[in-house]
XYZ file of N, CA and C in Angstrom:
384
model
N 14.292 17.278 -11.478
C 13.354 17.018 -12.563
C 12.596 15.706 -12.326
N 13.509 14.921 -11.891
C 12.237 13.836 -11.975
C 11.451 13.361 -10.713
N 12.296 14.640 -9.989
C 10.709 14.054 -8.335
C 9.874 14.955 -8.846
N 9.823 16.131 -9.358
C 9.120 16.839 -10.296
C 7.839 15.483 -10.901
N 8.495 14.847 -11.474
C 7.788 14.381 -12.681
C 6.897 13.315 -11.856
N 7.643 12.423 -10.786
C 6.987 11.738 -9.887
C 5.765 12.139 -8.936
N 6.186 14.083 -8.793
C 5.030 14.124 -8.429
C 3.664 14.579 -8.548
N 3.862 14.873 -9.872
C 2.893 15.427 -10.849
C 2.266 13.797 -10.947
N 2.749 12.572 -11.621
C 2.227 11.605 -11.349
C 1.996 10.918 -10.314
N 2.212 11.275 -8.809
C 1.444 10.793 -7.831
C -0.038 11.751 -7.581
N 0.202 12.707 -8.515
C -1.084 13.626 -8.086
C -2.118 13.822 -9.364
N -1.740 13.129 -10.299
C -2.842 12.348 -11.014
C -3.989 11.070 -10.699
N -2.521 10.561 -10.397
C -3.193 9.096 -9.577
C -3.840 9.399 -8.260
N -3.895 10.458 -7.309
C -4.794 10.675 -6.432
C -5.897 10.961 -6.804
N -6.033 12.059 -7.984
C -7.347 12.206 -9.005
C -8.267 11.569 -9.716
N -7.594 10.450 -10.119
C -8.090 9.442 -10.781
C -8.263 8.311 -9.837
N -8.726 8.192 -9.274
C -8.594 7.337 -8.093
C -9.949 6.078 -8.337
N -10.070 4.898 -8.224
C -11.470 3.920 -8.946
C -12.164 4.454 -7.508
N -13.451 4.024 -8.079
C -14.167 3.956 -6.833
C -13.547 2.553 -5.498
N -12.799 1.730 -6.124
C -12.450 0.651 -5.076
C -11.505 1.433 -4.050
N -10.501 2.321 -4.536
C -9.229 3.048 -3.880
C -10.427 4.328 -3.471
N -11.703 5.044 -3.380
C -12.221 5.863 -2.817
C -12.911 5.473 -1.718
N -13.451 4.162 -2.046
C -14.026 3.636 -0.574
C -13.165 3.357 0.220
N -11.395 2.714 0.266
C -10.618 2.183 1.016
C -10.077 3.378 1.728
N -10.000 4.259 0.805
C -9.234 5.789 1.358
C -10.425 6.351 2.439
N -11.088 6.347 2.396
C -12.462 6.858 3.259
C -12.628 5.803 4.403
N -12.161 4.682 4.624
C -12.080 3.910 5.561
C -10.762 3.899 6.416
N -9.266 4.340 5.657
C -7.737 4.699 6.095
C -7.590 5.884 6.789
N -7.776 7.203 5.883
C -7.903 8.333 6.040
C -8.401 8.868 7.764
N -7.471 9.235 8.112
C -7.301 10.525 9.411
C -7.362 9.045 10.473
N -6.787 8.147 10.094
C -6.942 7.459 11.478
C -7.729 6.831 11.315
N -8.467 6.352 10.497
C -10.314 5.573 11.281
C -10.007 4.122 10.997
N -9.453 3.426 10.676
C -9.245 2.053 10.952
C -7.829 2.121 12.270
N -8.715 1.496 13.146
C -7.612 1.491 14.317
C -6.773 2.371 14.810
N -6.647 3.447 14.193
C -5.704 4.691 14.570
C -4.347 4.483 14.265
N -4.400 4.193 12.945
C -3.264 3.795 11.979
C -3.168 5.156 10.738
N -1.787 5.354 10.870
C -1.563 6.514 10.017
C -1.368 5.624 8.733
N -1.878 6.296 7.678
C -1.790 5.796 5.961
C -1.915 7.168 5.116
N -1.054 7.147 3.750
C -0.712 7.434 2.911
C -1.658 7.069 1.869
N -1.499 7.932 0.966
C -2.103 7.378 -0.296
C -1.410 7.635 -1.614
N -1.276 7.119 -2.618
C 0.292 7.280 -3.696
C 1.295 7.528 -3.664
N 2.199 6.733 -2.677
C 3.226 6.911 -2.139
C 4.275 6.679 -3.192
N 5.655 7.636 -3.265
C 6.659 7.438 -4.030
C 7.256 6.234 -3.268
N 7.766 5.053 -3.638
C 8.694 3.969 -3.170
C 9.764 3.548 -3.947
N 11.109 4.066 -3.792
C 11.768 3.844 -4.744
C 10.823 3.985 -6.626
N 11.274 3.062 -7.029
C 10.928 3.312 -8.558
C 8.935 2.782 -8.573
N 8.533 2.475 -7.435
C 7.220 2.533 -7.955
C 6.200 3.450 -6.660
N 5.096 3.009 -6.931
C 4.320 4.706 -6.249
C 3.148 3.355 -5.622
N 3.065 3.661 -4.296
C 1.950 2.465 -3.618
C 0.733 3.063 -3.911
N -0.258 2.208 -3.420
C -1.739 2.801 -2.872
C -1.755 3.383 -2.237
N -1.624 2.818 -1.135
C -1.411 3.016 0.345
C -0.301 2.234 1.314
N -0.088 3.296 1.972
C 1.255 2.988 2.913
C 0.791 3.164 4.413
N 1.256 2.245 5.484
C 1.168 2.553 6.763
C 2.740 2.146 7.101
N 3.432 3.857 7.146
C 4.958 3.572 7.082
C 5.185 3.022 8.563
N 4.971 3.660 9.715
C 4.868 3.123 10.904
C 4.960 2.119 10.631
N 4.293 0.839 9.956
C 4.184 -0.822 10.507
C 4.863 -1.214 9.338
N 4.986 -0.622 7.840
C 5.600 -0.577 7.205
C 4.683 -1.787 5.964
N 3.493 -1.380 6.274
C 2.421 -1.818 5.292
C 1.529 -1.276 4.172
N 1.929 -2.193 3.030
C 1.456 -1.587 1.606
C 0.342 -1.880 1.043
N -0.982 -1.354 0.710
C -1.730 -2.387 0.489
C -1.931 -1.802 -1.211
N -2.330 -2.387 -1.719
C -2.427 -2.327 -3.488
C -4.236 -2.919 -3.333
N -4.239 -2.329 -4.345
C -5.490 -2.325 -4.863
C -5.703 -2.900 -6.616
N -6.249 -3.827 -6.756
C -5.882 -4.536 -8.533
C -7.052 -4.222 -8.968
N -7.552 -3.599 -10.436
C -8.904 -3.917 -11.505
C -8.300 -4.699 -12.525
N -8.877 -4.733 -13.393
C -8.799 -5.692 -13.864
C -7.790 -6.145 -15.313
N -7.120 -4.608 -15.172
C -5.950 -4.380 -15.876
C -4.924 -5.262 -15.409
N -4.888 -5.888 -14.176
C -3.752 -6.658 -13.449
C -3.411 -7.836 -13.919
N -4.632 -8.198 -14.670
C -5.018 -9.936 -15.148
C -3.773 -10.298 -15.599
N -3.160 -9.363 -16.789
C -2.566 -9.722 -17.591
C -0.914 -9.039 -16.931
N -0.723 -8.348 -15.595
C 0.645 -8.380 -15.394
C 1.361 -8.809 -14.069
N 0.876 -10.050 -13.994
C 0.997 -11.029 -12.862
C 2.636 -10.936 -11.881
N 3.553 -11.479 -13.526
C 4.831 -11.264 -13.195
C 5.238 -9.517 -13.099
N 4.798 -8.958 -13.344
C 5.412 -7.641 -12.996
C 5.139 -7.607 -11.575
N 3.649 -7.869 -11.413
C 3.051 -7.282 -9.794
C 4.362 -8.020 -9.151
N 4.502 -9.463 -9.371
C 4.973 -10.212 -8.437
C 6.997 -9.484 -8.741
N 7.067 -9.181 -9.211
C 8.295 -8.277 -9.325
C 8.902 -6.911 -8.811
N 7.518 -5.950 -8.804
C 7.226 -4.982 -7.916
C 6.876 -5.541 -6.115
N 6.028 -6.506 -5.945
C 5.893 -6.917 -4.255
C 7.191 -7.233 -4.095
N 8.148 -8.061 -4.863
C 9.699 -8.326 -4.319
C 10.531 -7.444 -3.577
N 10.529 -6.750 -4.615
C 11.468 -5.546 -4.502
C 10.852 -4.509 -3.303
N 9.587 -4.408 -2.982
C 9.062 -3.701 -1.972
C 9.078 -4.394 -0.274
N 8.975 -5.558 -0.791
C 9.475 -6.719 0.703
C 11.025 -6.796 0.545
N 11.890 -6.602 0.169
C 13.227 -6.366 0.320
C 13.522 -5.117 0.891
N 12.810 -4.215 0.294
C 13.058 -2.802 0.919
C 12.075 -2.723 2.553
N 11.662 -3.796 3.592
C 11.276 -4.198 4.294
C 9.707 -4.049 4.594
N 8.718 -3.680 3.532
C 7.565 -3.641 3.584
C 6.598 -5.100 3.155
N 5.617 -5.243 4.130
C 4.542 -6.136 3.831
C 3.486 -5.784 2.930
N 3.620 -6.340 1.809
C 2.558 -6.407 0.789
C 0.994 -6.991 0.853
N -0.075 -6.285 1.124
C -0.831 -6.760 0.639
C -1.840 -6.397 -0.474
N -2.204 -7.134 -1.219
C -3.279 -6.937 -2.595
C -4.450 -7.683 -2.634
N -5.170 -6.582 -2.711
C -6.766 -7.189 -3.108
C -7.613 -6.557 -4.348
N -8.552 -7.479 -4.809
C -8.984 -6.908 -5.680
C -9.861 -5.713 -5.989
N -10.112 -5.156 -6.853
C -11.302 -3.805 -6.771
C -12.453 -4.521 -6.453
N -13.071 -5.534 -7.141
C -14.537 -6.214 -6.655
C -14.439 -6.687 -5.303
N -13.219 -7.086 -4.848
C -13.142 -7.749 -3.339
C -13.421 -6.370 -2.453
N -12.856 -5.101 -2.609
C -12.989 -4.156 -2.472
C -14.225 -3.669 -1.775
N -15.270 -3.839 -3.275
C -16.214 -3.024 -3.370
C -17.394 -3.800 -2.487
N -17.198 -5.195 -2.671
C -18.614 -6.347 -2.647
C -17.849 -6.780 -0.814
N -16.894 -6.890 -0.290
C -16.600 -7.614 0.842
C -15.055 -6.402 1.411
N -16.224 -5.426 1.548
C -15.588 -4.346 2.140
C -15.232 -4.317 3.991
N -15.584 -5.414 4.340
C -15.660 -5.783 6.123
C -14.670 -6.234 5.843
N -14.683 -7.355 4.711
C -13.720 -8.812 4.655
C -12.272 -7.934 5.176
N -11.977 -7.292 3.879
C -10.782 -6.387 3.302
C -10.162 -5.817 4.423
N -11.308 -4.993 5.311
C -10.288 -4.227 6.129
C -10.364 -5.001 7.401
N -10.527 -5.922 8.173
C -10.533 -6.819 8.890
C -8.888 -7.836 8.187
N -8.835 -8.094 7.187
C -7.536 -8.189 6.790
C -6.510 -7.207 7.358
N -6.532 -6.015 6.774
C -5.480 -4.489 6.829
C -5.205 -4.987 8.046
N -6.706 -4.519 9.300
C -6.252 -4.841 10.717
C -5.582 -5.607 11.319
N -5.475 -7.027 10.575
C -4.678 -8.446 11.488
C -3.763 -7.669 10.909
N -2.960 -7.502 9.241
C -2.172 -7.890 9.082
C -0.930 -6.465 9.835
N -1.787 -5.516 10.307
C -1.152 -4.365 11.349
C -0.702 -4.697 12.553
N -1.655 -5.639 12.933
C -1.896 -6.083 14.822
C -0.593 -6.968 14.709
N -0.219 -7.655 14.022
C 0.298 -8.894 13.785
C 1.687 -8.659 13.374
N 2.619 -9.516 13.852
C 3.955 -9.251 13.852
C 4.455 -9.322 12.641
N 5.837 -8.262 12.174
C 5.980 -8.536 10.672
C 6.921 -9.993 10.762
N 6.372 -10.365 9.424
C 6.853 -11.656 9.482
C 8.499 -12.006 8.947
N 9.086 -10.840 8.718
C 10.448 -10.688 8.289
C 10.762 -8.740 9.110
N 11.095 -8.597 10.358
C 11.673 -7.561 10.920
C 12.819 -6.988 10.304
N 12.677 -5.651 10.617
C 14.462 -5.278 10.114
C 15.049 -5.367 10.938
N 16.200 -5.704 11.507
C 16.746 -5.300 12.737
C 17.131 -3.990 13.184
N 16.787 -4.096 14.786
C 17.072 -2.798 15.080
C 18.620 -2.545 15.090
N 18.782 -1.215 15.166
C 19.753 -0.563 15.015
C 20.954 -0.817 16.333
N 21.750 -1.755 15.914
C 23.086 -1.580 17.300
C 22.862 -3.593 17.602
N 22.002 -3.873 16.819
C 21.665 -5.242 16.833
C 22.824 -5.650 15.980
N 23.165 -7.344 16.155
C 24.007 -8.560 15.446
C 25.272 -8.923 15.766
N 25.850 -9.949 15.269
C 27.124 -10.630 15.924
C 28.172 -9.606 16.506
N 28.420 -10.026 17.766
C 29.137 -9.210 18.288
C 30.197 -10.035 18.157
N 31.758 -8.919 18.217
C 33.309 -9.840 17.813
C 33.630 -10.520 19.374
C-alpha cells in the first residue's frame, strides 16, 4: 500500500512539474549533459528527489519560492540524504530559468569531481 501511494505521488509530481524542473529535465534526460544517466522523482527513503544521477550518486533539487519559509526542513531532508551517501545540490527556480549555463556547468563539475565523502568499497577497512 504505501509504495502504491508513493507512486501515485511520484507521478503527480512528474505532471506537475514548474517550468524550472521542465527546462532542467530537457537538458538531463537520455544522456545529454555529459552522458550521465538521471532520474526524475525519485523515491529516497522517506522523501522523493528531483533528480538523481544514482551512478555518481547525485541529487539535485530544484527550490520556488515555497522554500523561503522551510529552510530547516530542506536542511533536514539534505542530511539525511548525505548520510544515506548522496551529494546534494539545490538551486533555485529563477537561477534555473535566468542562468541556465550557470546551473548545469555546476551539475557537470559537481559529477566530474570527486565525492567529497566516498562510501567505502566493499572488502575495504581495518584489518585484525
Amino acid at each position: 500500500m504505501r509504495k502504491q501511494i508513493r507512486q501515485s505521488r511520484t507521478r503527480a509530481l512528474r505532471l506537475q512539474s514548474t517550468d524550472a524542473e521542465r527546462l532542467l529535465w530537457h537538458h538531463l534526460r537520455n544522456r545529454n549533459l555529459g552522458g550521465f544517466k538521471f532520474r526524475r522523482q525519485v523515491p529516497l527513503g522517506n522523501y522523493i528527489a528531483d533528480f538523481v544521477c544514482m551512478e555518481h550518486r547525485l541529487i539535485i533539487e530544484l527550490d520556488g519560492g515555497q522554500h523561503a519559509g522551510t529552510q530547516i526542513q530542506d536542511r533536514a531532508r539534505t542530511t539525511a540524504l548525505e548520510r544515506a551517501g548522496f551529494r546534494v545540490l539545490r538551486f533555485w527556480n529563477s537561477d534555473m530559468l535566468m542562468q541556465t549555463e550557470a546551473v548545469l556547468e555546476a551539475i557537470l563539475f559537481a559529477l566530474t569531481s570527486p565525492h567529497p565523502n566516498p562510501l567505502p568499497q566493499a572488502g575495504e577497512g581495518a584489518k585484525a
